[in-house]
Amino acid sequence: MTTNASPIDTKAVNVIKGLIMDTVRASNSGHPGGAMSSADYAYVLFKEFLSFDPKDAKWFNRDRFVLSAGHESALLYALLTLQGNLGVEDLKAFRQFGSKTPGHPEHDMTDGVEATTGPLGQGFAMAGGMAVAEAFLREYLDAESAGHFTYVLVSDGDVQEPICLGSAALFGQWGLGRLIAYYDSNKIQLAGPTCRVDNIDHKALFESMRWQVIEIDGHDHEQIRKAILAGQAETSKPTLIIGHTTMAKGCATLEGSESTHGSPLPEAEIKATKIKLGLPDEEFHLPDDVLDTFRSRFAALRNGRQAWDKALAAKLADSAFAAKWENATTPACQRSLNWPEFESGAGVATRKAFGACLGAMMEQLPTLMGGSADLDPSNQTVKFRETVGIFNATTNALGRNLCFGVREFPMGAILNGLALHGGIVPFGATFLVFSDYERNAIRMSALQHLPVLHVFTHDSFFVGEDGPTHQPIEHVSSLRLIPNLLVLRPADARESAACMAVALKQKSRPSVLIFTRQGLPVLELPQPLEEHVGKGAYVVRDPEGAAPEMLLLASGSEVHLAVEAAEACSELKIRVVSVPSMELFDEQSAEYREAVMPRSITRRVAIEAGRTDLWYKYVGLDGKVWGINHFGASAPAGVLKEKYGFTTANLIKFIRE
């Protein structure tokens, strides 16, 4: 049982376990076992250490707590009920439609939930992203205004996911001394004991990655306190507290059983367990003395917030601090930036246009942070890195370049953590073909409504000699399938700048920006270009002196081919439409969509160097799409261009046929 705890703390933990059992039982689904094994640590952390404002869950300088083990949501909801963010009625509505207590925590649904978690390992990575943001802002502003801790609770399942260990290597490398992770090592997962699949010495492993590691009895309150204090005291390394616990601790007969991991406890087991824990035979028992004990720090916490407000008000009288505060608290969507100019007719790869745009952004957005997954020269992030410096919390906390290494999935999740923390404009870059590695983090960006910039270069078979393993075919279409994700594939350098501007205007959705390896001609495009791009599709060329009789639709590197083909086939009276974003175009009014793609024009052709499927919603079943539905090959890009028919001559032939 709980050890080294006062009688009231023991009672409080047992009450939390009762709420966990009743919450999961009420919905007839959920995960009680891990929530019960983590209860002692979470109770001590929330009651004695976590800094927050009881009346304002969004206070800028609060400590962050992330439940990476999202399946233990019943534990977090019980704590938030004691905290006052939820009520017992919310617990009774666990996992029900529209409730504040979904099956896995969702940050935009429930006050006190810092991140949407569930896919294991990502909460850990997001917590590290929050710690990066805190370290930068603490140095950029000051420790009093933006100095707090980030706590994350992880499970056996979390540490088995490669994203967790890949992220952990970065967090040790970056010296995130205010990141404290608690690993609830109950040695049970859904299918059985972890020894069947994992015999890692996590203490040795994390120490090798520059972490402070402390092993404790996770049910001993005094050991928990000492470990948290040691984590707070270590300023140059993140801390991993390994709490050795028992699955479903306190259960009458099912302690240590995997059957408690993913299923409600039987009613007879709940009844017997409540007797064992000294709880009355009633559902959702929450006595006043437990609430009073849990909230004993609330007056001090409120006073701390008031003192912070007063200190901040005084600092804002200083114009230099006020400017920094504005930079840290004004969302990018509320800013207007100046973008580079590009010469008509010049050959510019859109990835190089992105590099130029990144150079403009880094000067105008002092809280822009990000980097590349070990592709700095290819992704055009070298100048950014060399100008703003490499981030390290202990040696260069004002460095804004994050060196992710070959870790696309951790990169995406860390960017989400930066965005969730607030105060940072996050971006990350890699090759488009590796979006598959990063995909679930991108999906979590969209699910959480986070305006993250996910940058991808080398967007088609024009990658060339690296061959089919590096040549994206289905990736643009695949990304377009993710709800609430804005996919932008610009036609040239000018459209690239406009796409960047549109992406930065997004308040509640991430953007995927897709750029070419190969050079493209800078086109004469209609103005105001940002406004046109913001509508997703717009007319680039109409036949001279005549109404259009055919539509030629294209995105990205294929737009200039479409323009050249239309000019060569003047007798066909072709309108060329650039479609940088299907999502934005589909959101426009019926009148605008009709104006750009009139239904009366039934002869339609689309061209894109990727999967053809999604284009049929615009060209119709009788229309034609020139694309590529097979893997590429290893050869120079010019050879592949001819082999796969992405030439003006072939497009002219295709259109006329």
XYZ file of C-alpha atoms in Angstrom:
657
model
C 0.000 0.000 0.000
C 0.942 3.679 0.102
C 3.896 4.213 2.483
C 5.397 7.174 4.335
C 2.126 9.047 3.899
C -0.017 10.808 6.475
C -3.443 9.297 7.181
C -5.194 12.056 5.215
C -2.845 11.638 2.221
C -3.411 7.883 2.290
C -7.138 8.503 2.382
C -6.895 10.987 -0.498
C -5.001 8.529 -2.703
C -7.567 5.850 -1.919
C -10.392 8.260 -2.797
C -8.670 8.964 -6.126
C -8.486 5.220 -6.780
C -12.191 4.935 -5.968
C -12.961 7.701 -8.470
C -10.819 5.942 -11.089
C -12.650 2.639 -10.621
C -16.088 4.294 -10.702
C -15.240 6.485 -13.705
C -14.104 3.568 -15.830
C -16.965 1.360 -14.657
C -19.557 4.055 -15.489
C -18.578 4.031 -19.163
C -17.898 0.292 -19.207
C -14.580 1.008 -20.907
C -11.207 2.391 -19.986
C -7.911 1.669 -18.249
C -7.998 1.569 -14.444
C -4.851 -0.431 -13.662
C -2.126 1.990 -14.720
C -4.086 4.943 -13.369
C -4.123 3.282 -9.945
C -0.419 2.435 -10.017
C 0.461 6.062 -10.856
C -1.885 7.614 -8.298
C 0.649 8.117 -5.477
C 3.125 10.055 -7.611
C 0.479 12.148 -9.364
C -1.198 13.034 -6.055
C 2.041 14.225 -4.437
C 3.006 16.200 -7.548
C -0.334 17.981 -7.882
C -0.895 18.583 -4.178
C 2.589 19.708 -3.167
C 4.650 20.799 -6.179
C 2.712 21.791 -9.291
C 2.588 25.573 -9.763
C -0.656 26.795 -11.328
C -3.454 29.306 -10.892
C -6.581 27.582 -9.490
C -8.748 30.137 -11.308
C -6.909 30.348 -14.627
C -5.867 27.113 -16.321
C -4.135 29.081 -19.125
C -1.850 31.227 -16.960
C 1.303 31.938 -18.971
C 3.802 30.883 -16.290
C 2.128 27.746 -14.970
C 3.998 24.471 -14.669
C 3.045 22.079 -17.455
C 1.968 18.513 -16.717
C 1.562 16.100 -19.612
C 0.001 12.680 -19.202
C 1.860 10.861 -21.959
C 0.211 7.651 -20.741
C -3.075 8.986 -22.103
C -4.872 5.746 -21.344
C -4.554 6.733 -17.668
C -6.951 9.609 -18.306
C -9.224 8.600 -15.414
C -6.356 9.527 -13.067
C -5.943 12.972 -14.600
C -9.692 13.591 -14.558
C -9.868 12.627 -10.875
C -7.067 15.097 -10.096
C -8.736 17.831 -12.145
C -11.944 17.178 -10.204
C -10.069 17.688 -6.941
C -8.529 20.775 -8.482
C -11.926 22.178 -9.446
C -11.595 22.123 -13.243
C -14.057 19.224 -13.509
C -17.037 18.032 -11.491
C -18.285 14.596 -10.511
C -20.879 14.829 -13.283
C -18.002 15.060 -15.759
C -16.544 11.840 -14.364
C -19.914 10.164 -14.795
C -19.861 11.226 -18.467
C -16.455 9.620 -19.095
C -16.002 8.619 -22.743
C -19.436 9.908 -23.705
C -20.179 12.123 -26.689
C -19.504 15.803 -26.041
C -18.186 15.327 -22.500
C -15.135 17.046 -21.010
C -13.746 13.614 -20.176
C -12.955 11.846 -23.464
C -11.257 8.462 -23.489
C -7.841 10.046 -23.944
C -7.118 13.614 -22.830
C -7.784 16.395 -25.347
C -6.242 19.747 -24.534
C -8.812 21.938 -26.289
C -11.702 20.206 -24.535
C -10.714 20.197 -20.856
C -9.101 22.909 -18.724
C -5.952 21.562 -17.134
C -5.147 19.168 -19.984
C -1.970 20.483 -21.616
C -1.755 18.127 -24.591
C -3.891 15.659 -26.499
C -2.300 12.308 -25.773
C -3.020 8.704 -26.523
C -0.615 7.592 -29.255
C 2.113 6.444 -26.888
C 5.414 8.293 -26.712
C 4.134 11.505 -28.266
C 3.171 13.088 -24.936
C 6.762 12.608 -23.794
C 8.048 14.295 -26.954
C 5.540 17.139 -26.675
C 6.532 17.704 -23.042
C 10.125 18.110 -24.189
C 8.971 20.634 -26.771
C 7.263 22.567 -23.981
C 10.503 22.474 -21.981
C 12.409 23.860 -24.974
C 9.920 26.735 -25.229
C 10.219 27.409 -21.492
C 14.029 27.456 -21.610
C 14.090 29.868 -24.549
C 11.434 32.205 -23.126
C 13.039 32.150 -19.670
C 16.217 33.493 -21.266
C 14.420 35.783 -23.753
C 12.178 37.395 -21.103
C 13.435 36.480 -17.630
C 13.163 33.669 -15.107
C 10.452 35.392 -13.087
C 8.163 35.973 -16.060
C 8.687 32.648 -17.817
C 10.391 30.218 -15.486
C 8.556 27.006 -14.695
C 8.868 23.224 -14.779
C 7.523 20.686 -17.247
C 6.419 17.334 -15.842
C 5.423 14.294 -17.865
C 4.117 10.915 -16.744
C 5.036 7.993 -18.979
C 4.198 4.319 -18.950
C 5.903 1.099 -20.010
C 4.183 1.468 -23.360
C 5.522 4.996 -23.850
C 9.145 4.000 -23.374
C 8.729 1.120 -25.825
C 7.809 3.509 -28.631
C 10.938 4.586 -30.560
C 9.724 8.205 -30.570
C 10.229 8.290 -26.807
C 13.854 7.217 -26.896
C 14.626 9.331 -29.961
C 13.217 12.363 -28.181
C 15.005 11.486 -24.933
C 18.351 11.562 -26.733
C 17.600 15.099 -27.910
C 16.409 16.320 -24.513
C 19.606 15.132 -22.877
C 21.658 16.688 -25.674
C 19.776 19.971 -25.223
C 20.278 20.069 -21.443
C 16.614 20.505 -20.521
C 17.146 20.805 -16.777
C 13.528 21.775 -16.059
C 12.039 18.682 -17.677
C 11.094 16.039 -15.105
C 9.716 12.747 -16.407
C 8.137 10.141 -14.171
C 8.193 6.598 -15.528
C 5.534 4.487 -13.824
C 7.272 1.137 -14.160
C 4.522 -1.301 -13.207
C 5.953 -3.865 -15.651
C 2.555 -4.755 -17.094
C 1.059 -3.840 -20.440
C -2.134 -4.775 -22.191
C -0.987 -8.182 -23.437
C 0.909 -9.219 -20.326
C 4.162 -8.630 -18.450
C 6.694 -6.340 -20.129
C 9.465 -8.898 -19.660
C 8.084 -10.694 -22.705
C 9.104 -7.797 -24.937
C 11.544 -5.558 -23.074
C 14.557 -6.086 -20.841
C 16.179 -2.665 -21.233
C 18.098 -1.208 -18.311
C 16.361 2.153 -18.500
C 18.525 3.719 -15.815
C 21.707 2.956 -17.733
C 20.109 3.876 -21.052
C 18.857 7.305 -19.950
C 22.077 8.063 -18.086
C 23.956 7.366 -21.316
C 21.721 10.016 -22.935
C 22.745 12.643 -20.340
C 19.758 12.320 -18.027
C 19.730 12.311 -14.241
C 17.982 9.066 -13.289
C 16.472 8.375 -9.870
C 14.896 5.037 -8.957
C 12.259 4.962 -6.231
C 9.382 3.012 -4.784
C 6.556 4.725 -6.635
C 4.155 4.170 -3.742
C 6.420 5.796 -1.122
C 5.461 9.446 -0.686
C 8.699 10.499 0.966
C 10.765 8.967 -1.846
C 8.514 10.697 -4.376
C 9.052 14.088 -2.699
C 12.829 13.680 -2.548
C 12.961 12.621 -6.194
C 10.945 15.623 -7.392
C 13.135 17.976 -5.352
C 16.252 16.372 -6.817
C 14.794 16.831 -10.293
C 14.147 20.504 -9.610
C 17.676 20.953 -8.254
C 19.404 19.466 -11.327
C 19.605 22.393 -13.763
C 21.751 21.006 -16.577
C 20.111 17.638 -17.232
C 16.540 16.420 -17.585
C 15.463 14.041 -14.845
C 13.865 10.619 -15.181
C 12.244 9.305 -12.013
C 11.674 5.572 -12.369
C 8.888 4.678 -9.987
C 8.703 0.929 -9.403
C 5.009 0.279 -8.834
C 2.369 -2.427 -8.877
C -0.304 -2.461 -11.550
C -3.747 -1.734 -10.068
C -2.193 -1.096 -6.670
C -4.789 -1.580 -3.924
C -7.073 -3.949 -5.796
C -8.574 -6.718 -3.709
C -7.560 -9.650 -5.915
C -6.283 -8.236 -9.224
C -3.145 -6.394 -8.209
C -0.467 -6.932 -10.872
C -2.878 -8.365 -13.434
C -2.870 -7.302 -17.087
C -6.654 -7.734 -17.034
C -6.845 -4.366 -15.224
C -4.943 -2.537 -17.964
C -7.619 -2.036 -20.590
C -10.915 -3.110 -19.026
C -13.172 -1.924 -16.187
C -12.820 -3.810 -12.945
C -15.693 -6.224 -12.246
C -18.272 -4.771 -9.887
C -17.457 -7.390 -7.254
C -13.769 -6.442 -7.474
C -14.603 -2.759 -7.069
C -16.760 -3.487 -4.032
C -14.056 -5.638 -2.397
C -11.345 -3.106 -3.266
C -13.273 -0.264 -1.660
C -13.549 -2.296 1.507
C -9.795 -2.932 1.403
C -9.106 0.793 0.884
C -11.482 1.875 3.629
C -13.911 3.546 1.245
C -17.697 3.524 1.666
C -19.838 1.452 -0.661
C -20.925 4.373 -2.792
C -20.037 5.662 -6.241
C -17.888 8.749 -6.814
C -17.169 9.261 -3.127
C -15.399 12.632 -2.673
C -15.326 13.786 0.979
C -14.703 17.396 1.995
C -11.602 16.647 4.069
C -9.861 15.226 0.994
C -10.794 18.304 -1.036
C -9.560 20.595 1.755
C -6.257 18.742 1.981
C -5.732 18.721 -1.767
C -6.496 22.453 -1.994
C -4.446 23.484 1.042
C -1.949 25.333 -1.195
C -4.568 27.170 -3.260
C -4.351 30.442 -1.293
C -0.562 30.494 -1.728
C -0.912 29.657 -5.422
C -3.373 32.509 -5.940
C -1.043 34.883 -4.100
C 1.814 33.740 -6.315
C -0.183 34.529 -9.415
C -1.082 37.977 -8.097
C 2.566 38.707 -7.339
C 3.494 37.590 -10.855
C 0.860 39.913 -12.348
C 2.185 42.837 -10.307
C 5.798 42.153 -11.283
C 4.847 41.789 -14.954
C 2.949 45.079 -14.935
C 6.029 46.846 -13.583
C 8.291 45.264 -16.213
C 5.972 46.259 -19.041
C 6.782 49.894 -18.264
C 10.196 49.161 -19.792
C 9.849 49.461 -23.573
C 12.497 46.828 -24.350
C 10.804 44.220 -22.167
C 7.379 45.234 -23.479
C 8.551 44.621 -27.055
C 9.811 41.172 -26.133
C 6.584 40.405 -24.279
C 4.593 41.402 -27.343
C 6.746 39.150 -29.522
C 6.159 36.223 -27.160
C 2.417 36.715 -26.766
C 1.239 37.926 -30.190
C 0.328 34.965 -32.438
C 1.972 34.862 -35.846
C -1.478 34.992 -37.451
C -1.824 38.571 -36.207
C 1.377 39.778 -37.877
C 2.132 40.964 -41.388
C 5.577 40.160 -42.746
C 7.628 41.438 -45.641
C 8.640 38.733 -48.100
C 11.528 38.533 -50.603
C 11.131 39.527 -54.236
C 11.964 37.203 -57.140
C 12.901 38.126 -60.710
C 10.524 37.090 -63.480
C 11.849 34.309 -65.668
C 14.623 33.300 -63.288
C 14.988 29.620 -62.495
C 14.454 29.122 -58.761
C 13.763 25.863 -56.947
C 10.887 26.469 -54.581
C 12.993 24.995 -51.746
C 15.432 27.862 -52.352
C 12.525 30.276 -52.311
C 11.613 28.796 -48.935
C 15.171 29.415 -47.754
C 14.846 33.062 -48.740
C 11.482 33.272 -46.980
C 12.980 31.652 -43.879
C 15.659 34.330 -43.899
C 12.983 37.001 -43.932
C 10.977 35.286 -41.191
C 13.892 34.861 -38.805
C 14.471 38.618 -38.765
C 10.812 39.541 -38.273
C 9.774 36.718 -35.922
C 12.241 36.659 -32.999
C 10.447 33.654 -31.464
C 10.640 31.521 -34.619
C 12.254 28.198 -33.636
C 12.867 25.015 -35.575
C 15.247 23.226 -37.842
C 15.797 20.284 -40.122
C 15.963 16.538 -39.603
C 19.642 16.391 -40.614
C 18.958 17.856 -44.065
C 20.013 21.445 -43.421
C 21.615 22.117 -46.857
C 18.867 20.303 -48.761
C 16.082 21.970 -46.754
C 17.766 25.394 -47.000
C 17.998 25.867 -43.235
C 21.786 26.373 -43.009
C 21.581 30.184 -43.009
C 18.943 30.062 -40.288
C 21.138 27.799 -38.167
C 24.247 29.900 -38.653
C 22.423 33.164 -37.988
C 20.277 32.350 -34.953
C 22.550 29.754 -33.339
C 21.988 26.212 -32.109
C 19.719 25.833 -29.091
C 20.966 24.364 -25.836
C 19.175 25.139 -22.605
C 22.369 25.392 -20.570
C 24.861 26.930 -23.016
C 22.772 28.844 -25.587
C 19.140 29.080 -24.560
C 18.578 31.914 -27.049
C 19.660 29.685 -29.944
C 16.649 29.171 -32.187
C 17.847 26.344 -34.412
C 16.921 22.885 -33.173
C 19.218 20.175 -34.486
C 16.859 17.189 -34.648
C 19.165 14.688 -36.314
C 17.571 11.856 -38.304
C 14.464 11.882 -36.148
C 11.466 12.970 -38.215
C 8.749 11.620 -35.898
C 10.244 13.126 -32.713
C 10.725 16.386 -34.609
C 7.039 16.626 -35.498
C 5.884 15.886 -31.959
C 8.397 18.305 -30.416
C 7.064 21.037 -32.727
C 3.595 20.299 -31.349
C 4.944 20.772 -27.841
C 6.440 24.142 -28.783
C 3.087 25.250 -30.168
C 1.156 23.939 -27.151
C 3.392 25.835 -24.752
C 2.814 29.102 -26.563
C 5.114 31.998 -27.303
C 6.968 30.158 -30.094
C 6.422 29.912 -33.864
C 7.605 26.357 -34.653
C 8.768 24.842 -37.930
C 10.504 21.640 -38.972
C 11.821 20.404 -42.301
C 12.723 17.159 -44.052
C 12.185 15.394 -47.401
C 8.565 14.858 -48.430
C 9.061 11.094 -48.712
C 9.842 11.005 -44.976
C 6.515 12.572 -44.083
C 5.475 8.953 -43.603
C 7.820 8.760 -40.611
C 6.387 12.001 -39.221
C 2.772 11.409 -40.192
C 1.191 10.666 -36.830
C 2.727 13.790 -35.309
C 1.354 15.800 -38.242
C -2.029 14.216 -37.620
C -1.748 15.232 -33.961
C -0.924 18.798 -35.066
C -4.185 18.846 -36.985
C -6.192 17.145 -34.233
C -4.950 19.713 -31.703
C -5.518 22.706 -34.005
C -1.859 23.777 -33.759
C -0.478 26.280 -36.320
C 2.774 24.376 -36.841
C 4.756 24.765 -40.073
C 5.707 21.338 -41.448
C 8.110 21.933 -44.330
C 8.915 19.312 -46.961
C 11.291 19.583 -49.897
C 12.186 17.238 -52.786
C 8.533 16.803 -53.636
C 8.426 14.365 -56.584
C 10.299 11.938 -58.814
C 12.419 14.952 -59.827
C 14.582 13.931 -56.849
C 16.236 11.806 -59.544
C 19.218 9.587 -58.855
C 18.339 8.742 -55.239
C 15.651 6.536 -56.726
C 12.203 5.301 -55.710
C 12.990 5.098 -51.984
C 13.395 8.877 -51.972
C 10.868 9.873 -54.638
C 7.431 10.704 -53.201
C 4.490 9.493 -55.247
C 1.466 9.168 -52.960
C 2.603 11.560 -50.251
C 0.933 14.800 -51.320
C -2.405 13.032 -51.775
C -1.942 11.163 -48.523
C -1.379 14.378 -46.566
C -4.440 15.928 -48.194
C -6.529 13.201 -46.550
C -5.776 14.392 -42.998
C -8.643 16.541 -41.647
C -7.850 20.118 -40.569
C -4.477 20.065 -42.341
C -3.597 22.729 -44.882
C -1.459 21.347 -47.728
C 0.272 24.002 -49.843
C 2.247 23.122 -52.987
C 3.418 26.342 -54.657
C 4.018 26.753 -58.379
C 7.089 28.978 -58.228
C 9.150 31.221 -55.955
C 6.507 33.946 -55.785
C 3.746 31.538 -54.963
C 6.078 30.014 -52.342
C 6.256 33.324 -50.486
C 2.478 33.681 -50.731
C 2.013 30.152 -49.381
C 4.293 30.960 -46.439
C 2.220 34.062 -45.733
C -1.017 32.070 -45.891
C 0.391 29.386 -43.593
C 1.400 31.973 -40.977
C -2.136 33.400 -41.008
C -3.597 30.117 -39.774
C -4.960 30.332 -36.233
C -6.015 26.781 -35.563
C -4.570 24.396 -38.116
C -1.104 23.297 -39.176
C 0.291 23.770 -42.643
C 2.296 21.399 -44.795
C 4.471 23.343 -47.251
C 5.783 21.293 -50.153
C 8.741 22.500 -52.209
C 10.728 21.286 -55.223
C 14.313 20.222 -55.536
C 14.548 21.371 -59.157
C 14.549 24.926 -60.438
C 11.302 26.371 -61.814
C 10.699 29.525 -63.851
C 9.429 32.508 -61.846
C 6.020 33.183 -63.381
C 4.037 36.352 -64.024
C 1.134 35.709 -61.669
C -1.960 37.818 -60.989
C -1.966 40.148 -58.017
C -2.609 40.383 -55.112
C -0.997 36.960 -55.079
C -1.418 36.197 -51.361
C -5.151 36.806 -51.707
C -5.376 34.462 -54.690
C -3.325 31.746 -52.979
C -5.478 32.178 -49.880
C -8.431 30.962 -51.935
C -6.668 27.731 -52.834
C -7.046 27.965 -56.617
C -7.107 30.865 -59.037
C -6.902 31.652 -62.749
C -3.325 32.023 -63.966
C -4.075 32.321 -67.687
C -7.137 32.780 -69.870
C -7.284 32.552 -73.669
C -6.748 35.909 -75.301
C -9.895 37.520 -76.672
C -12.110 34.472 -76.158
C -14.043 32.635 -73.487
C -12.304 29.526 -72.152
C -13.478 26.178 -73.495
C -11.087 23.896 -71.602
C -9.685 23.873 -68.078
C -6.095 22.860 -67.351
C -5.500 22.466 -63.607
C -2.106 22.015 -61.988
C -0.182 22.451 -58.775
C 3.457 23.006 -57.936
C 6.103 22.335 -60.551
C 3.495 21.394 -63.140
C 1.896 24.852 -63.358
C 4.539 26.206 -65.731
C 4.067 23.140 -67.944
C 0.343 23.858 -68.012
C 0.943 27.487 -69.012
C 3.376 26.483 -71.774
C 0.989 23.842 -73.121
C -1.969 26.233 -73.084
C -0.005 28.824 -75.043
C 0.985 26.200 -77.595
C -2.629 25.068 -77.979
C -4.230 28.473 -78.369
C -6.910 27.069 -80.657
C -8.297 25.030 -77.738
C -8.990 28.184 -75.702
C -7.532 26.858 -72.437
C -7.865 28.411 -68.993
C -4.975 27.492 -66.675
C -5.763 27.260 -62.975
C -3.088 27.001 -60.298
C -4.268 24.892 -57.346
C -1.766 25.399 -54.514
C -4.262 24.141 -51.916
C -7.253 21.897 -52.474
C -8.377 22.450 -48.878
C -8.595 26.215 -49.232
C -10.349 26.013 -52.587
C -12.936 23.572 -51.271
C -13.727 26.029 -48.459
C -14.552 28.892 -50.832
C -18.074 29.952 -51.710
C -19.922 28.143 -54.459
C -19.826 31.386 -56.444
C -16.055 31.636 -56.329
C -15.543 27.966 -57.176
C -17.928 28.331 -60.121
C -16.099 31.442 -61.315
C -12.749 29.630 -61.357
C -13.986 26.249 -62.655
C -17.310 26.855 -64.444
C -19.468 23.756 -64.699
C -20.197 24.665 -68.300
C -16.606 23.856 -69.193
C -16.621 20.075 -69.271
C -13.329 19.503 -71.067
C -10.877 19.334 -68.176
C -7.331 18.107 -67.629
C -5.264 18.106 -64.434
C -1.523 17.558 -64.085
C 0.501 16.776 -60.973
C 3.655 14.713 -60.472
C 1.977 12.354 -58.018
C -1.134 10.242 -57.500
C -4.007 11.149 -59.783
C -6.966 10.073 -57.642
C -7.951 13.266 -55.820
C -7.948 15.385 -58.965
C -11.040 13.644 -60.337
C -13.215 15.669 -57.965
C -12.329 18.656 -60.160
C -12.082 17.142 -63.633
C -14.994 14.710 -63.272
C -15.181 11.156 -64.476
C -14.907 12.291 -68.090
C -11.862 14.446 -67.443
C -8.247 13.382 -67.672
C -5.386 13.508 -65.193
C -1.711 13.277 -66.075
C 0.109 12.021 -63.028
C 2.119 9.107 -61.763
C 0.610 6.127 -59.957
C 3.717 3.956 -59.822
C 7.050 4.158 -58.039
C 9.891 6.056 -59.643
C 13.353 4.888 -60.684
C 16.972 5.816 -60.106
C 18.022 8.095 -62.962
C 18.761 11.768 -63.596
C 15.686 13.957 -63.192
C 15.809 14.992 -66.847
C 15.642 11.375 -67.973
C 12.699 10.635 -65.690
C 10.925 13.770 -66.891
C 11.030 12.367 -70.437
C 10.232 8.785 -69.429
C 7.216 9.804 -67.360
C 5.961 12.369 -69.849
C 6.199 15.506 -67.743
C 7.249 17.651 -70.676
C 5.471 20.430 -72.488
C 5.493 18.437 -75.712
C 3.913 15.391 -74.123
C 1.315 17.469 -72.309
C 0.358 19.167 -75.571
C -0.103 15.766 -77.158
C -2.127 14.530 -74.184
C -4.411 17.559 -74.272
C -5.023 17.385 -78.005
C -5.767 13.679 -77.905
